[in-house]
Coordinates of C-alpha atoms and ligand atoms in Angstrom, one line a residue:
M1 CA 0.7 38.9 4.6
L2 CA -1.2 36.6 2.5
P3 CA -4.9 35.7 3.2
S4 CA -6.4 32.6 3.0
T5 CA -8.9 31.2 1.1
L6 CA -9.8 28.5 3.9
D7 CA -13.0 30.3 5.2
D8 CA -14.9 28.6 7.7
A9 CA -17.3 26.7 5.6
A10 CA -13.8 24.9 4.7
L11 CA -12.7 24.4 8.2
E12 CA -16.5 22.9 8.9
E13 CA -15.1 20.8 6.0
I14 CA -12.3 19.2 8.1
L15 CA -14.3 18.7 10.5
A16 CA -17.1 16.8 9.1
S17 CA -15.3 14.9 7.1
V18 CA -12.9 13.7 10.6
R19 CA -16.0 13.2 11.4
R20 CA -17.5 11.3 8.6
R21 CA -14.4 8.6 9.3
F22 CA -14.6 7.7 12.7
S23 CA -18.2 7.2 12.3
L24 CA -17.6 4.2 9.8
K25 CA -19.4 1.1 11.3
P26 CA -17.5 -1.7 11.4
K27 CA -19.2 -4.8 12.0
V28 CA -18.3 -7.4 14.3
A29 CA -20.8 -9.9 15.4
I30 CA -20.3 -11.7 18.4
A31 CA -21.9 -15.4 18.2
G32 CA -22.0 -18.3 20.4
F33 CA -24.2 -20.5 22.1
G34 CA -26.3 -19.2 26.0
K35 CA -24.6 -18.2 28.9
A36 CA -20.9 -17.9 26.6
G37 CA -20.6 -14.2 27.6
K38 CA -21.4 -12.7 24.6
S39 CA -23.2 -9.8 26.0
S40 CA -20.5 -9.8 29.0
L41 CA -17.7 -9.5 26.5
F42 CA -19.9 -6.3 24.2
N43 CA -19.7 -4.6 27.3
A44 CA -16.1 -4.9 27.9
I45 CA -15.2 -4.4 24.7
Y46 CA -17.7 -1.0 24.2
G47 CA -18.8 0.1 28.0
E48 CA -21.6 -0.3 29.8
A49 CA -23.2 2.6 29.0
V50 CA -23.2 1.7 25.0
A51 CA -24.4 -1.7 26.6
A52 CA -27.1 -0.8 28.5
V53 CA -28.9 0.9 24.8
S54 CA -28.0 -2.5 23.5
M55 CA -29.9 -4.6 25.8
K56 CA -32.9 -2.6 25.0
T57 CA -32.8 -3.4 21.7
D58 CA -32.6 -7.2 22.2
Q59 CA -35.6 -7.3 24.1
T60 CA -37.7 -5.7 21.4
T61 CA -36.9 -9.3 19.8
E62 CA -39.5 -12.1 20.2
A63 CA -39.6 -15.0 21.8
Q64 CA -36.1 -15.0 22.1
T65 CA -35.9 -17.3 24.8
L66 CA -36.9 -20.1 23.3
E67 CA -33.5 -20.0 20.5
R68 CA -30.3 -21.0 22.4
F69 CA -28.2 -19.9 20.0
G70 CA -27.5 -15.7 19.9
I71 CA -25.6 -13.9 17.6
D72 CA -24.5 -10.2 19.7
F73 CA -24.4 -7.3 16.5
T74 CA -22.0 -4.5 17.4
D75 CA -21.7 -3.2 14.2
T76 CA -23.4 -0.4 16.0
P77 CA -22.3 0.8 19.0
G78 CA -25.1 1.6 21.0
M79 CA -27.8 -0.4 19.0
G80 CA -29.2 -3.4 17.5
T81 CA -28.0 -6.6 19.1
G82 CA -30.9 -10.0 17.8
R83 CA -31.2 -13.3 18.4
F84 CA -31.3 -15.5 15.3
S85 CA -32.0 -19.5 15.7
F86 CA -28.9 -21.5 14.1
E87 CA -31.0 -22.2 10.6
Q88 CA -31.4 -18.6 10.3
V89 CA -27.5 -18.4 10.4
A90 CA -26.2 -21.1 8.8
E91 CA -28.6 -20.4 5.7
T92 CA -29.1 -16.5 4.8
G93 CA -25.5 -16.1 5.3
V94 CA -26.0 -13.0 7.8
F95 CA -22.1 -13.7 8.6
D96 CA -20.9 -12.6 5.4
G97 CA -22.1 -8.6 6.0
Q98 CA -19.6 -8.8 9.0
H99 CA -16.0 -7.9 8.6
V100 CA -15.6 -10.2 11.6
V101 CA -17.1 -12.8 13.9
L102 CA -15.7 -13.3 17.4
H103 CA -17.1 -17.4 17.9
V104 CA -17.2 -17.5 22.0
L105 CA -16.4 -20.3 23.9
N106 CA -17.5 -21.4 27.5
G107 CA -14.7 -22.2 28.5
V108 CA -16.8 -23.8 31.4
S109 CA -18.7 -26.4 29.2
A110 CA -17.4 -28.5 26.0
I111 CA -17.1 -27.9 22.9
S112 CA -20.4 -28.7 21.5
A113 CA -21.5 -30.2 17.9
E114 CA -23.0 -27.2 17.7
D115 CA -20.0 -25.4 18.0
E116 CA -18.6 -27.2 15.6
R117 CA -21.1 -26.5 13.2
L118 CA -21.5 -22.6 14.3
H119 CA -17.7 -22.4 13.6
A120 CA -18.1 -24.4 10.2
A121 CA -20.6 -22.1 9.2
I122 CA -18.3 -18.8 10.3
E123 CA -15.1 -20.5 8.1
R124 CA -17.7 -20.4 4.8
S125 CA -18.4 -16.7 5.2
K126 CA -16.7 -14.3 3.7
A127 CA -16.6 -12.9 7.4
R128 CA -13.2 -13.0 9.3
R129 CA -13.2 -15.1 12.1
I130 CA -11.7 -15.1 15.9
T131 CA -12.1 -18.0 18.2
L132 CA -12.4 -17.3 22.0
V133 CA -12.4 -19.3 25.1
N134 CA -14.1 -17.5 27.7
K135 CA -14.4 -17.4 31.6
A136 CA -10.7 -17.6 31.7
D137 CA -10.9 -16.6 35.0
L138 CA -12.4 -20.2 36.1
L139 CA -9.8 -22.1 34.8
E140 CA -6.3 -23.6 36.4
E141 CA -3.3 -24.2 34.0
R142 CA -4.1 -27.6 32.9
E143 CA -7.7 -26.8 32.5
R144 CA -6.8 -24.6 29.9
A145 CA -4.2 -26.8 28.2
E146 CA -6.9 -29.6 28.1
F147 CA -9.7 -27.4 26.1
A148 CA -7.6 -25.9 24.0
E149 CA -6.6 -29.0 22.6
S150 CA -10.2 -29.8 22.1
A151 CA -10.3 -26.9 20.6
C152 CA -7.8 -27.5 18.0
E153 CA -8.8 -31.6 17.3
R154 CA -12.4 -30.2 17.3
L155 CA -12.6 -27.2 15.2
G156 CA -9.1 -27.8 12.9
L157 CA -7.5 -24.9 14.7
G158 CA -3.7 -23.4 15.2
R159 CA -3.5 -23.3 19.1
Q160 CA -2.2 -19.5 19.0
E161 CA -5.3 -19.2 16.6
V162 CA -7.6 -20.2 20.1
L163 CA -7.4 -16.8 22.7
F164 CA -8.1 -17.4 26.2
V165 CA -10.7 -14.1 27.2
S166 CA -12.3 -13.1 30.7
A167 CA -15.1 -10.9 30.0
K168 CA -14.8 -10.7 33.8
R169 CA -11.6 -10.0 34.9
G170 CA -10.7 -8.1 31.4
D171 CA -7.8 -11.0 30.8
N172 CA -6.4 -11.2 27.1
L173 CA -9.0 -7.9 26.2
P174 CA -6.1 -5.9 24.6
E175 CA -5.1 -8.8 22.9
L176 CA -8.4 -9.0 21.5
V177 CA -9.0 -6.3 20.7
Q178 CA -5.7 -5.6 18.4
R179 CA -6.3 -8.7 16.2
I180 CA -10.0 -7.3 16.0
A181 CA -8.7 -4.2 14.3
E182 CA -6.0 -5.8 12.3
L183 CA -8.9 -7.9 10.2
L184 CA -11.0 -5.0 10.1
P185 CA -10.9 -2.8 6.4
E186 CA -8.0 -0.1 7.3
A187 CA -10.1 2.1 6.7
M188 CA -12.0 1.2 10.1
Q189 CA -9.8 0.9 12.4
D190 CA -9.4 3.8 13.7
A191 CA -13.0 3.8 14.2
F192 CA -13.1 0.9 15.9
I193 CA -9.9 1.8 17.9
G194 CA -12.2 5.3 18.6
Q195 CA -15.1 3.3 19.9
Q196 CA -13.7 0.7 21.7
I197 CA -12.6 1.0 25.6
A198 CA -10.6 -2.4 26.3
N199 CA -7.0 -1.3 24.8
L200 CA -6.6 1.8 26.2
Q201 CA -2.2 1.7 24.9
L202 CA -3.7 1.0 21.8
K203 CA -5.4 4.3 21.2
E204 CA -2.8 6.0 23.2
R205 CA -0.5 4.5 19.9
R206 CA -2.5 5.9 17.4
V207 CA -2.8 9.0 19.1
R208 CA 0.5 10.0 19.1
A209 CA 1.8 8.3 15.2
L210 CA -1.0 10.7 14.1
V211 CA 0.3 13.4 16.0
Y212 CA 3.7 12.7 14.8
A213 CA 2.5 12.5 11.2
K214 CA 0.6 16.0 11.2
A215 CA 3.8 17.3 12.6
A216 CA 6.0 16.2 10.0
V217 CA 3.6 18.2 7.4
S218 CA 3.6 20.6 9.0
A219 CA 7.6 21.0 9.2
G220 CA 7.7 20.1 5.8
V221 CA 5.2 22.9 4.5
A222 CA 7.4 26.3 6.7
L223 CA 10.6 24.2 5.4
A224 CA 10.5 27.4 3.5
P225 CA 9.1 30.4 5.7
L226 CA 7.2 33.1 4.2
P227 CA 6.2 35.6 6.5
G228 CA 3.0 35.0 8.0
A229 CA 2.4 32.9 5.3
D230 CA 2.4 29.1 7.0
I231 CA 0.1 29.0 9.9
F232 CA -2.5 29.7 7.1
F233 CA -1.3 26.1 5.7
I234 CA -0.7 24.4 9.0
T235 CA -4.0 25.1 10.9
P236 CA -6.5 23.2 8.9
I237 CA -3.6 20.5 9.3
Q238 CA -3.7 21.4 13.3
L239 CA -7.8 21.4 13.3
A240 CA -8.0 17.7 11.5
M241 CA -5.4 16.5 14.0
V242 CA -7.5 18.0 17.6
A243 CA -10.3 16.7 15.8
A244 CA -9.2 12.5 14.9
V245 CA -7.4 13.1 18.6
G246 CA -11.0 14.0 20.2
H247 CA -13.2 11.1 18.1
F248 CA -10.4 8.0 19.6
H249 CA -11.1 8.8 22.7
G250 CA -15.2 9.1 22.1
V251 CA -15.4 13.1 22.1
E252 CA -17.3 14.1 18.8
V253 CA -15.4 17.7 18.0
D254 CA -17.4 19.9 16.2
R255 CA -16.3 23.5 15.8
T256 CA -17.6 24.5 19.4
R257 CA -15.5 21.7 20.7
A258 CA -12.8 22.6 19.1
L259 CA -13.1 26.0 19.6
E260 CA -13.3 25.7 23.6
L261 CA -10.1 23.5 23.3
L262 CA -8.4 26.8 21.7
A263 CA -9.9 28.3 24.5
T264 CA -9.0 26.6 27.5
M265 CA -4.9 27.5 26.3
G266 CA -6.2 30.7 26.4
A267 CA -6.1 31.3 22.8
G268 CA -8.7 33.6 21.2
V269 CA -11.8 33.0 19.7
G270 CA -12.0 31.7 16.1
F271 CA -9.8 29.3 14.2
R272 CA -6.9 31.6 12.6
E273 CA -6.7 34.0 15.5
S274 CA -6.0 31.4 18.3
A275 CA -3.8 29.6 15.9
R276 CA -2.3 32.7 15.6
Q277 CA -1.8 33.5 19.3
L278 CA -0.9 29.5 20.2
V279 CA 2.1 29.5 18.5
K280 CA 3.5 32.8 20.2
L281 CA 3.6 30.6 23.2
I282 CA 6.2 28.3 21.4
P283 CA 9.5 29.0 23.1
G284 CA 12.1 30.7 20.2
Y285 CA 9.0 31.7 18.3
G286 CA 9.5 34.6 15.9
S287 CA 7.9 37.1 13.2
V288 CA 8.6 33.8 10.6
V289 CA 7.4 30.3 11.4
S290 CA 10.6 27.7 11.4
A291 CA 9.8 24.6 10.1
G292 CA 11.0 23.8 14.5
I293 CA 7.9 25.7 15.5
A294 CA 5.6 24.5 13.0
F295 CA 6.6 20.8 14.0
A296 CA 6.5 21.5 17.6
G297 CA 3.7 23.5 17.9
T298 CA 1.6 20.6 16.5
V299 CA 3.2 18.2 18.2
A300 CA 2.1 20.3 21.5
L301 CA -1.3 21.2 20.3
G302 CA -2.2 17.1 19.5
E303 CA -0.4 16.1 23.3
A304 CA -2.7 19.0 24.8
A305 CA -6.0 17.5 23.0
N306 CA -5.1 14.4 23.5
A307 CA -5.1 14.7 27.1
W308 CA -8.0 16.8 27.4
F309 CA -10.3 14.8 25.3
K310 CA -8.7 12.0 27.4
S311 CA -10.3 13.2 30.5
R312 CA -13.6 13.9 28.9
M313 CA -12.9 17.8 29.5
K314 CA -13.0 17.8 32.6
L315 CA -8.6 18.7 32.6
D316 CA -7.9 21.9 34.6
P317 CA -6.6 24.4 32.1
A318 CA -2.9 25.3 33.6
V319 CA -2.8 21.8 32.9
V320 CA -3.4 21.8 29.7
R321 CA -1.5 24.7 29.1
E322 CA 1.4 23.3 30.6
V323 CA 1.4 20.0 28.4
F324 CA 1.4 22.3 25.7
K325 CA 4.1 24.2 26.9
D326 CA 6.3 21.0 28.6
T327 CA 5.7 19.3 25.2
A328 CA 6.2 22.4 22.6
E329 CA 9.9 22.6 25.0
R330 CA 10.5 18.6 24.0
A331 CA 9.1 18.8 20.7
R332 CA 11.4 21.2 19.8
R333 CA 14.4 19.5 20.9
E334 CA 13.7 16.4 19.3
F335 CA 13.5 18.5 16.4
A336 CA 16.5 20.1 16.6
E337 CA 18.4 17.2 17.0
R338 CA 16.2 14.8 14.6
G339 CA 15.4 16.9 12.0
E340 CA 13.4 15.7 9.1
A341 CA 14.6 12.8 10.2
S342 CA 11.6 11.9 12.6
S343 CA 9.6 11.1 9.4
P344 CA 11.6 11.9 6.5
S345 CA 8.6 11.4 3.8
L346 CA 5.8 12.9 5.0
V347 CA 8.0 15.8 5.6
R348 CA 9.0 15.5 2.0
K349 CA 5.6 15.7 0.2
A350 CA 4.8 18.1 2.1
E351 CA 8.1 20.8 1.2
A352 CA 7.2 19.3 -2.7
L353 CA 3.1 20.0 -2.6
R354 CA 4.5 23.3 -1.0
A355 CA 7.0 23.9 -3.9
G356 CA 4.1 23.4 -6.6
F357 CA 1.9 26.0 -5.2
E358 CA 4.9 28.1 -5.1
K359 CA 5.4 27.6 -9.2
G360 CA 1.6 27.9 -9.8
E361 CA 0.9 24.7 -10.7
L362 CA -1.3 24.1 -6.8
S363 CA -4.1 26.7 -6.5
R364 CA -4.1 27.1 -2.4
E365 CA -7.4 24.8 -2.3
E366 CA -5.3 22.5 -3.7
L367 CA -2.7 23.0 -1.3
E368 CA -4.3 23.1 2.0
R369 CA -6.5 19.9 1.0
L370 CA -3.7 17.6 -0.3
L371 CA -1.8 19.0 3.1
V372 CA -5.0 18.2 5.0
I373 CA -4.9 14.8 4.0
A374 CA -1.2 14.0 3.2
E375 CA -0.4 10.5 4.9
D376 CA 2.5 8.1 5.3
G377 CA 3.8 5.7 3.8
E378 CA 2.8 5.4 0.3
D379 CA 6.5 6.5 -1.4
Ligands
GTP401 N1 -16.7 -16.5 35.9 C1 -17.3 -15.3 34.7 N2 -18.0 -15.5 34.5 C2 -18.4 -15.0 33.0 C3 -17.6 -14.4 31.9 N3 -17.6 -13.8 31.3 C4 -19.8 -13.8 31.6 N4 -19.8 -14.3 32.3 C5 -21.1 -14.9 33.5 O1 -21.8 -15.3 32.5 C6 -23.2 -15.6 32.4 C7 -23.1 -15.3 31.3 O2 -23.3 -13.7 30.6 P1 -24.2 -13.4 29.5 O3 -22.2 -12.0 28.7 O4 -25.3 -13.1 29.7 O5 -23.1 -14.3 28.2 P2 -24.5 -14.4 26.8 O6 -23.6 -15.6 25.7 O7 -24.6 -12.8 26.8 O8 -26.1 -14.9 27.6 P3 -26.9 -15.3 26.9 O9 -27.2 -14.1 25.7 O10 -28.3 -15.4 27.0 O11 -26.9 -16.1 25.5 C8 -23.1 -14.9 33.5 O12 -24.0 -14.9 34.9 C9 -21.9 -13.7 33.2 O13 -21.7 -12.9 34.9 C10 -16.2 -14.4 32.7 O14 -14.8 -13.7 31.9 N5 -15.7 -15.0 33.7
MG402 MG1 -27.1 -12.2 25.3

């Protein structure tokens, strides 16, 4: 059996790099005039617990009651909201530092001249803009149509640019989250999707895409099985996946958390030992890790991690094990039927990296590192 060069320090580094990716701070500012519902939207997107903290910061700002205009800065969920006069905002280029600015119109009051100025200031800035009409729950169909018409006319927008939402009832908040995510720099999208709570389906879709990508890489590296060796390559890939799945659900995955998950599934202490025990739970496991087993084991672990972290580690361990086993069965069948077809470019990429290692072109460390960061879509 080949020894692994990936020691505990290297595994820690994998966890840390996933943590860094998810701790990026997308700058999303919520701007609008008094009582449009900025704070309510902030709560609805990030959750009451986060908003409660930011309110405290808000109160420390002086003379805020004198201002009619406010921005709730949400670039760091959990802290930092501020109030600014319109002049401060327009003249200090405060929007330039934002990725996305949500311009919140109050659906129950007419669009004002100040809203027009605010819109123009956002347009002048480098930030991307989304224009919202809040309190849609209070509007009849006819009133919505009238408001939309007025917004298009006064702000020069296309009809599809005006998004009606209700912070109170939740109308269209998943769509809002989707639009924000699409406007963010790509490297920050996952962090935002992890931080928000208003579009849980989007979290699920991203988790599933991630899990299947990691499974394809695992399969690729195991295509030419070497007895005992593959598990060493697959463990770091799976560890990065588990950590990312946790972060999508707002759970910071450190070493202890990762081990806790493995222990929940009845696997032993230590990343590598656990991985070796886990793989034995998969039906059809032999002394050699085949591509199908690597694929199934990675999907199963990803789904088990998803269920576990989504429940905030409250799920009955027996249920987590069941998720693992059932998913492993299903994923094995999928792989047997479709083979590499699910993500052929990733499978090929992993296979090529592995071949490079065997020809001596890549060191083991290089191979492991490249496998962990392999992403779809580059070729
Ligand atoms: N019906 C309804 N009421 C809402 C909605 N969003 C906010 N409100 C109400 O509107 C009022 C103002 O909401 P806030 O979220 O405090 O608005 P804001 O823009 O942060 O206000 P300031 O910080 O004072 O500028 C509160 O009474 C909210 O309950 C909504 O979608 N529907
Ligand atoms: Mg407010």
